[in-house]
Short mmCIF file of C-alpha atoms and ligand atoms in Angstrom, two decimals:
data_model
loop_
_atom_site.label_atom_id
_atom_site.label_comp_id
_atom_site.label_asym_id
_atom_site.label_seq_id
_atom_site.Cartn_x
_atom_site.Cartn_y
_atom_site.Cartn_z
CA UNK A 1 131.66 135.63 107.28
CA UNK A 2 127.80 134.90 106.65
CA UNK A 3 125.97 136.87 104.50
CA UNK A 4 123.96 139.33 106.76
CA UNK A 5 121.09 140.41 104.48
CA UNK A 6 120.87 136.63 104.13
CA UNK A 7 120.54 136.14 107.98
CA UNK A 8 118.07 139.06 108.42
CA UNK A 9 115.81 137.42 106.21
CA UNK A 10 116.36 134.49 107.84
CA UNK A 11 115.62 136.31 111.33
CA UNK A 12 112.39 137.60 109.64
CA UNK A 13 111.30 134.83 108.32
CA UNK A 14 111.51 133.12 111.83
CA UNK A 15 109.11 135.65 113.34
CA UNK A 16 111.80 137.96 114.40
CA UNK A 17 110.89 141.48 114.72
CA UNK A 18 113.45 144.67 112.99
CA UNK A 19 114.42 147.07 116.05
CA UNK A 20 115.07 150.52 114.98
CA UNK A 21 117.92 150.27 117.26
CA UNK A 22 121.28 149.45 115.49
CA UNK A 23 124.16 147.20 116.78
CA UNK A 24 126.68 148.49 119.13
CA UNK A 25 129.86 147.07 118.28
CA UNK A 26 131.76 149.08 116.51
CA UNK A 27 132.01 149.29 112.78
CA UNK A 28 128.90 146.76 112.66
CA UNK A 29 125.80 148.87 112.64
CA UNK A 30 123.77 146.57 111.62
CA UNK A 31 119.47 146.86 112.82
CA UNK A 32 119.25 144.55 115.75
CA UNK A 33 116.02 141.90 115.95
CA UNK A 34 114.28 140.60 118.08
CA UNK A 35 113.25 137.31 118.59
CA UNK A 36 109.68 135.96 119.63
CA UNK A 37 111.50 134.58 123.01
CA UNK A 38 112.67 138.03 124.18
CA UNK A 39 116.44 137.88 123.12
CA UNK A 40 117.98 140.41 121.04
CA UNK A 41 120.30 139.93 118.71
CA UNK A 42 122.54 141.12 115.97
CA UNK A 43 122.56 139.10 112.32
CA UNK A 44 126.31 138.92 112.57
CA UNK A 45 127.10 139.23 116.37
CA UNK A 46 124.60 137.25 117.81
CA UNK A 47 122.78 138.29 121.60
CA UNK A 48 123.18 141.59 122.61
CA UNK A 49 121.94 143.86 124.86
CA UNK A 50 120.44 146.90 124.68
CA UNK A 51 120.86 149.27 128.03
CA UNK A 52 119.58 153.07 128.33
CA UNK A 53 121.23 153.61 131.66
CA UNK A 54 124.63 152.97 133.21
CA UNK A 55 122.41 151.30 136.12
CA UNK A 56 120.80 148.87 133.68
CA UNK A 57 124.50 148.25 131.76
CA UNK A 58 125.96 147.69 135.55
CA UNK A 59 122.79 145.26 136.34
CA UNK A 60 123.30 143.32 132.63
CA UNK A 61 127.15 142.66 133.55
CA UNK A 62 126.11 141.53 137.44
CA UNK A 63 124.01 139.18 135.52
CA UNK A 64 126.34 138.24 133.35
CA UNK A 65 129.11 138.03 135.46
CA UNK A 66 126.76 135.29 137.49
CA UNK A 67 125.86 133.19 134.85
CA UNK A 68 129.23 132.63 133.64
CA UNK A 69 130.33 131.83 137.40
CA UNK A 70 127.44 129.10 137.58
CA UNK A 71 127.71 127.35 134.17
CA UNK A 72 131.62 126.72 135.29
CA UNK A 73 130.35 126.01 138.59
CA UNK A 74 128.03 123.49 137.10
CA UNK A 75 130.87 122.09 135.08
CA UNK A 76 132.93 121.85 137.93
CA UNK A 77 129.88 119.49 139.91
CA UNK A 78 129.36 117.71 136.33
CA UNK A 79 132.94 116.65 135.90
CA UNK A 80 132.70 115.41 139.81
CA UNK A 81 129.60 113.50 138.99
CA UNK A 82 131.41 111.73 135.95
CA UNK A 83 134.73 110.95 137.82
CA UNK A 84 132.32 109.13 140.57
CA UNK A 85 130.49 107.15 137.51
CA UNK A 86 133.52 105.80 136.73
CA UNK A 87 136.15 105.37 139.62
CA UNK A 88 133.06 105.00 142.13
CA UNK A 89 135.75 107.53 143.94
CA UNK A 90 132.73 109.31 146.35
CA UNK A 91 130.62 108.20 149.13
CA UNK A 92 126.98 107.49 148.82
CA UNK A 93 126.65 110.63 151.07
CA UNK A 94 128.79 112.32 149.04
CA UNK A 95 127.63 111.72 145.83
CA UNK A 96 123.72 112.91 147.43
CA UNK A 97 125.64 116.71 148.58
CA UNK A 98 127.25 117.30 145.00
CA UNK A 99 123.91 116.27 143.66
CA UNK A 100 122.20 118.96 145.89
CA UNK A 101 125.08 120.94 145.28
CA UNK A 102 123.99 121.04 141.58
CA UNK A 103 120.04 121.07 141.88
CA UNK A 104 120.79 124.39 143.89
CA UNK A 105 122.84 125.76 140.79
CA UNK A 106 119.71 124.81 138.52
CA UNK A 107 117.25 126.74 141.03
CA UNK A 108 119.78 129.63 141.09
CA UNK A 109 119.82 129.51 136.99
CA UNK A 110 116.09 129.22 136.65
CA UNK A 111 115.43 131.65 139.12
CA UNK A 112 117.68 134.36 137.32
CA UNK A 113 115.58 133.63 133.80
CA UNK A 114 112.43 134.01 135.34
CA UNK A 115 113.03 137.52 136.73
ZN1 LIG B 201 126.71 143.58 115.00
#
């Protein structure tokens, strides 16, 4: 495992700021930090979140929950996209609806990270 003194100094160093919030998995502890872009997370665990309220922990899973469903969706169009590069398997026509198909997953993701 990496040194976590080691990391939080790292973390500092990078303009990260020490939370007086600790870590929530268990056993760990450990201050969380946050970084200049917003994210918090933990020198051994990585992003975490921090919720106050059962609303806000039910909003952070939705979220959660529909960001994992659109990065496999986005997978899903991706591997499509490849199989057409190389069998030239899809239509001209189709090839233009996966490609919207995809565009619409971007707007989705960017509209998410903007809120
Ligand atoms: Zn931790």
């Amino acid at each position: 495992m990496e040194n976590p003194v080691k990391k939080m100094a790292e973390l500092l160093k990078g303009g990260a700021t020490m939370l007086a919030e600790t870590c929530p998995v268990q056993g760990c502890n450990l201050p969380l930090f946050r970084l200049r872009t917003g994210e918090i997370l933990c020198p051994i665990h990585g992003k975490v979140y921090i919720v106050k309220t059962e609303e806000e922990e039910k909003r952070v899973r939705e979220e959660l929950t529909v960001k994992t469903i659109l990065n496999r969706l986005e997978k899903y169009v991706l591997t499509i996209l490849n199989t057409y590069i190389e069998n030239k398997t899809l239509s001209t026509r189709e090839l233009i609806e996966w490609l919207e198909v995809l565009e619409r997953i971007y707007r989705i993701k960017n509209a998410a990270r903007t809120k």
